[in-house]
């Protein structure tokens, strides 16, 4: 699966400004759907404002809409930690069912993808994420969120 990556906030600044504002969050958008899954062990991560979704909305300049997972019709309710294959850890606006750690459709290996043109915010991995036991979907699949 190939998809062009478009970077946001950090690309809009001069080099000198990047050095002055290292707290500026990197936003990324992909032209096509990208394989992604929920991060295990993210409960130790703390949002700057107290809300990952609010932080993502401020970083991207966009309001929440539909869940970022392809095929899910639900409204985004939270900013969920997702791993995008080949890219790393990001915050994506997703619904509560898609954010559940025990949702097999959103585990690594399930074939889940984020929709094209979703804007996500790069975030650091925490110690909890690095050391968490990985939940791997058996049999793959993908599909929509639970309703």
PDB file of C-alpha atoms in Angstrom:
ATOM      1  CA  UNK A   1       0.000   0.000   0.000  1.00  0.00           C
ATOM      2  CA  UNK A   2       1.537   3.302  -0.978  1.00  0.00           C
ATOM      3  CA  UNK A   3       0.484   6.718   0.137  1.00  0.00           C
ATOM      4  CA  UNK A   4       2.013  10.158  -0.090  1.00  0.00           C
ATOM      5  CA  UNK A   5       2.743  11.812   3.215  1.00  0.00           C
ATOM      6  CA  UNK A   6       2.117  15.531   3.671  1.00  0.00           C
ATOM      7  CA  UNK A   7       3.583  17.223   6.704  1.00  0.00           C
ATOM      8  CA  UNK A   8       1.871  20.099   8.417  1.00  0.00           C
ATOM      9  CA  UNK A   9       2.839  22.523  11.143  1.00  0.00           C
ATOM     10  CA  UNK A  10       6.607  22.108  11.131  1.00  0.00           C
ATOM     11  CA  UNK A  11       6.890  22.571   7.355  1.00  0.00           C
ATOM     12  CA  UNK A  12       5.212  25.973   7.492  1.00  0.00           C
ATOM     13  CA  UNK A  13       8.024  27.629   9.443  1.00  0.00           C
ATOM     14  CA  UNK A  14      11.419  29.014   8.588  1.00  0.00           C
ATOM     15  CA  UNK A  15      14.393  27.123  10.003  1.00  0.00           C
ATOM     16  CA  UNK A  16      14.999  29.804  12.654  1.00  0.00           C
ATOM     17  CA  UNK A  17      11.393  29.605  13.793  1.00  0.00           C
ATOM     18  CA  UNK A  18      11.633  25.814  14.169  1.00  0.00           C
ATOM     19  CA  UNK A  19      14.495  26.272  16.605  1.00  0.00           C
ATOM     20  CA  UNK A  20      12.535  28.867  18.593  1.00  0.00           C
ATOM     21  CA  UNK A  21       9.340  26.836  18.779  1.00  0.00           C
ATOM     22  CA  UNK A  22      10.346  23.237  19.382  1.00  0.00           C
ATOM     23  CA  UNK A  23       7.021  22.567  21.135  1.00  0.00           C
ATOM     24  CA  UNK A  24       5.115  23.016  17.841  1.00  0.00           C
ATOM     25  CA  UNK A  25       3.496  19.685  17.077  1.00  0.00           C
ATOM     26  CA  UNK A  26       4.024  17.974  13.748  1.00  0.00           C
ATOM     27  CA  UNK A  27       0.847  17.217  11.875  1.00  0.00           C
ATOM     28  CA  UNK A  28       0.772  14.723   9.031  1.00  0.00           C
ATOM     29  CA  UNK A  29      -1.804  13.860   6.383  1.00  0.00           C
ATOM     30  CA  UNK A  30      -1.700  10.927   3.959  1.00  0.00           C
ATOM     31  CA  UNK A  31      -3.166  11.032   0.442  1.00  0.00           C
ATOM     32  CA  UNK A  32      -4.356   7.435   0.735  1.00  0.00           C
ATOM     33  CA  UNK A  33      -5.475   5.071   3.465  1.00  0.00           C
ATOM     34  CA  UNK A  34      -2.642   3.898   5.730  1.00  0.00           C
ATOM     35  CA  UNK A  35      -2.423   0.782   7.887  1.00  0.00           C
ATOM     36  CA  UNK A  36      -2.724   1.674  11.566  1.00  0.00           C
ATOM     37  CA  UNK A  37      -3.584   0.080  14.885  1.00  0.00           C
ATOM     38  CA  UNK A  38      -4.125   1.057  18.510  1.00  0.00           C
ATOM     39  CA  UNK A  39      -1.041   1.503  20.652  1.00  0.00           C
ATOM     40  CA  UNK A  40      -0.835  -0.767  23.665  1.00  0.00           C
ATOM     41  CA  UNK A  41       0.296   0.762  26.960  1.00  0.00           C
ATOM     42  CA  UNK A  42      -0.696   4.369  26.291  1.00  0.00           C
ATOM     43  CA  UNK A  43      -2.442   4.939  29.634  1.00  0.00           C
ATOM     44  CA  UNK A  44       0.691   6.599  31.076  1.00  0.00           C
ATOM     45  CA  UNK A  45       0.666   9.322  28.384  1.00  0.00           C
ATOM     46  CA  UNK A  46      -0.591  12.722  29.532  1.00  0.00           C
ATOM     47  CA  UNK A  47      -2.137  15.289  27.191  1.00  0.00           C
ATOM     48  CA  UNK A  48      -0.831  18.832  27.615  1.00  0.00           C
ATOM     49  CA  UNK A  49      -4.352  20.273  27.940  1.00  0.00           C
ATOM     50  CA  UNK A  50      -5.807  17.214  29.641  1.00  0.00           C
ATOM     51  CA  UNK A  51      -7.467  16.098  26.378  1.00  0.00           C
ATOM     52  CA  UNK A  52      -5.652  14.431  23.474  1.00  0.00           C
ATOM     53  CA  UNK A  53      -8.525  15.334  21.168  1.00  0.00           C
ATOM     54  CA  UNK A  54      -8.407  19.018  22.149  1.00  0.00           C
ATOM     55  CA  UNK A  55      -4.607  19.069  21.685  1.00  0.00           C
ATOM     56  CA  UNK A  56      -4.990  17.488  18.231  1.00  0.00           C
ATOM     57  CA  UNK A  57      -7.720  19.959  17.240  1.00  0.00           C
ATOM     58  CA  UNK A  58      -5.491  22.867  18.250  1.00  0.00           C
ATOM     59  CA  UNK A  59      -2.466  21.438  16.411  1.00  0.00           C
ATOM     60  CA  UNK A  60      -4.369  20.685  13.196  1.00  0.00           C
ATOM     61  CA  UNK A  61      -6.825  23.577  13.191  1.00  0.00           C
ATOM     62  CA  UNK A  62      -9.595  21.055  12.451  1.00  0.00           C
ATOM     63  CA  UNK A  63     -12.626  20.084  14.495  1.00  0.00           C
ATOM     64  CA  UNK A  64     -13.452  16.466  15.131  1.00  0.00           C
ATOM     65  CA  UNK A  65     -15.658  14.694  12.650  1.00  0.00           C
ATOM     66  CA  UNK A  66     -16.075  11.049  11.801  1.00  0.00           C
ATOM     67  CA  UNK A  67     -13.751   8.445  13.323  1.00  0.00           C
ATOM     68  CA  UNK A  68     -10.421   8.266  11.479  1.00  0.00           C
ATOM     69  CA  UNK A  69     -10.577   4.489  10.992  1.00  0.00           C
ATOM     70  CA  UNK A  70     -11.663   3.534   7.487  1.00  0.00           C
ATOM     71  CA  UNK A  71     -15.136   2.001   7.453  1.00  0.00           C
ATOM     72  CA  UNK A  72     -16.186   3.326  10.849  1.00  0.00           C
ATOM     73  CA  UNK A  73     -19.293   5.562  10.694  1.00  0.00           C
ATOM     74  CA  UNK A  74     -19.072   6.764  14.316  1.00  0.00           C
ATOM     75  CA  UNK A  75     -18.181  10.295  15.387  1.00  0.00           C
ATOM     76  CA  UNK A  76     -14.699  10.858  16.827  1.00  0.00           C
ATOM     77  CA  UNK A  77     -14.884  11.243  20.606  1.00  0.00           C
ATOM     78  CA  UNK A  78     -11.267  10.879  21.733  1.00  0.00           C
ATOM     79  CA  UNK A  79      -7.735  11.417  20.561  1.00  0.00           C
ATOM     80  CA  UNK A  80      -6.392   7.875  20.384  1.00  0.00           C
ATOM     81  CA  UNK A  81      -2.776   6.731  20.224  1.00  0.00           C
ATOM     82  CA  UNK A  82      -2.282   4.810  16.989  1.00  0.00           C
ATOM     83  CA  UNK A  83       0.767   3.314  15.317  1.00  0.00           C
ATOM     84  CA  UNK A  84       0.936   4.025  11.595  1.00  0.00           C
ATOM     85  CA  UNK A  85       2.948   1.358   9.775  1.00  0.00           C
ATOM     86  CA  UNK A  86       6.307   2.748   8.693  1.00  0.00           C
ATOM     87  CA  UNK A  87       5.668   6.132  10.335  1.00  0.00           C
ATOM     88  CA  UNK A  88       5.378   5.816  14.123  1.00  0.00           C
ATOM     89  CA  UNK A  89       3.098   6.905  16.940  1.00  0.00           C
ATOM     90  CA  UNK A  90       0.365   9.500  16.345  1.00  0.00           C
ATOM     91  CA  UNK A  91      -2.788  10.919  17.895  1.00  0.00           C
ATOM     92  CA  UNK A  92      -5.829  10.420  15.654  1.00  0.00           C
ATOM     93  CA  UNK A  93      -9.434  11.460  16.306  1.00  0.00           C
ATOM     94  CA  UNK A  94     -11.305   8.186  16.815  1.00  0.00           C
ATOM     95  CA  UNK A  95     -14.502   6.892  18.417  1.00  0.00           C
ATOM     96  CA  UNK A  96     -14.569   5.140  21.785  1.00  0.00           C
ATOM     97  CA  UNK A  97     -15.267   1.649  20.359  1.00  0.00           C
ATOM     98  CA  UNK A  98     -12.265   1.940  18.008  1.00  0.00           C
ATOM     99  CA  UNK A  99     -10.123   3.177  20.918  1.00  0.00           C
ATOM    100  CA  UNK A 100     -10.773   0.115  23.084  1.00  0.00           C
ATOM    101  CA  UNK A 101      -7.650  -1.932  23.734  1.00  0.00           C
ATOM    102  CA  UNK A 102      -9.642  -5.154  23.386  1.00  0.00           C
ATOM    103  CA  UNK A 103     -11.201  -4.317  19.990  1.00  0.00           C
ATOM    104  CA  UNK A 104      -9.712  -7.027  17.721  1.00  0.00           C
ATOM    105  CA  UNK A 105     -10.478  -4.960  14.602  1.00  0.00           C
ATOM    106  CA  UNK A 106      -8.043  -2.277  15.800  1.00  0.00           C
ATOM    107  CA  UNK A 107      -5.157  -4.504  16.862  1.00  0.00           C
ATOM    108  CA  UNK A 108      -1.893  -4.900  15.018  1.00  0.00           C
ATOM    109  CA  UNK A 109      -2.335  -7.380  12.185  1.00  0.00           C
ATOM    110  CA  UNK A 110      -6.091  -6.829  11.796  1.00  0.00           C
ATOM    111  CA  UNK A 111      -5.656  -4.887   8.561  1.00  0.00           C
ATOM    112  CA  UNK A 112      -7.240  -1.691   9.904  1.00  0.00           C
ATOM    113  CA  UNK A 113      -6.474   1.553   8.064  1.00  0.00           C
ATOM    114  CA  UNK A 114      -6.933   5.235   8.696  1.00  0.00           C
ATOM    115  CA  UNK A 115      -8.965   6.979   5.990  1.00  0.00           C
ATOM    116  CA  UNK A 116      -7.240   9.072   3.317  1.00  0.00           C
ATOM    117  CA  UNK A 117      -6.580  12.733   4.138  1.00  0.00           C
ATOM    118  CA  UNK A 118      -6.960  12.316   7.902  1.00  0.00           C
ATOM    119  CA  UNK A 119      -4.716  14.779   9.744  1.00  0.00           C
ATOM    120  CA  UNK A 120      -2.882  13.163  12.653  1.00  0.00           C
ATOM    121  CA  UNK A 121      -0.452  14.577  15.214  1.00  0.00           C
ATOM    122  CA  UNK A 122       2.952  12.978  15.816  1.00  0.00           C
ATOM    123  CA  UNK A 123       3.546  12.098  19.456  1.00  0.00           C
ATOM    124  CA  UNK A 124       6.303  10.487  21.483  1.00  0.00           C
ATOM    125  CA  UNK A 125       6.147   6.930  22.735  1.00  0.00           C
ATOM    126  CA  UNK A 126       5.966   6.570  26.500  1.00  0.00           C
ATOM    127  CA  UNK A 127       7.682   3.982  28.665  1.00  0.00           C
ATOM    128  CA  UNK A 128       4.329   2.205  28.949  1.00  0.00           C
ATOM    129  CA  UNK A 129       4.024   1.975  25.164  1.00  0.00           C
ATOM    130  CA  UNK A 130       7.581   0.696  24.789  1.00  0.00           C
ATOM    131  CA  UNK A 131       7.123  -2.019  27.398  1.00  0.00           C
ATOM    132  CA  UNK A 132       3.491  -3.056  26.875  1.00  0.00           C
ATOM    133  CA  UNK A 133       2.593  -6.585  25.929  1.00  0.00           C
ATOM    134  CA  UNK A 134       1.526  -6.460  22.283  1.00  0.00           C
ATOM    135  CA  UNK A 135      -1.934  -7.583  21.287  1.00  0.00           C
ATOM    136  CA  UNK A 136      -1.839  -9.080  17.806  1.00  0.00           C
ATOM    137  CA  UNK A 137      -5.036  -9.856  15.903  1.00  0.00           C
ATOM    138  CA  UNK A 138      -5.382 -13.465  14.863  1.00  0.00           C
ATOM    139  CA  UNK A 139      -6.510 -13.925  11.278  1.00  0.00           C
ATOM    140  CA  UNK A 140      -6.445 -10.261  10.206  1.00  0.00           C
ATOM    141  CA  UNK A 141      -9.513  -8.691   8.735  1.00  0.00           C
ATOM    142  CA  UNK A 142     -10.165  -5.024   9.307  1.00  0.00           C
ATOM    143  CA  UNK A 143     -13.639  -3.631   8.936  1.00  0.00           C
ATOM    144  CA  UNK A 144     -15.626  -0.972  10.690  1.00  0.00           C
ATOM    145  CA  UNK A 145     -15.858   0.030  14.307  1.00  0.00           C
ATOM    146  CA  UNK A 146     -18.301  -1.540  16.693  1.00  0.00           C
ATOM    147  CA  UNK A 147     -21.562   0.308  16.965  1.00  0.00           C
TER     148      UNK A 147
END
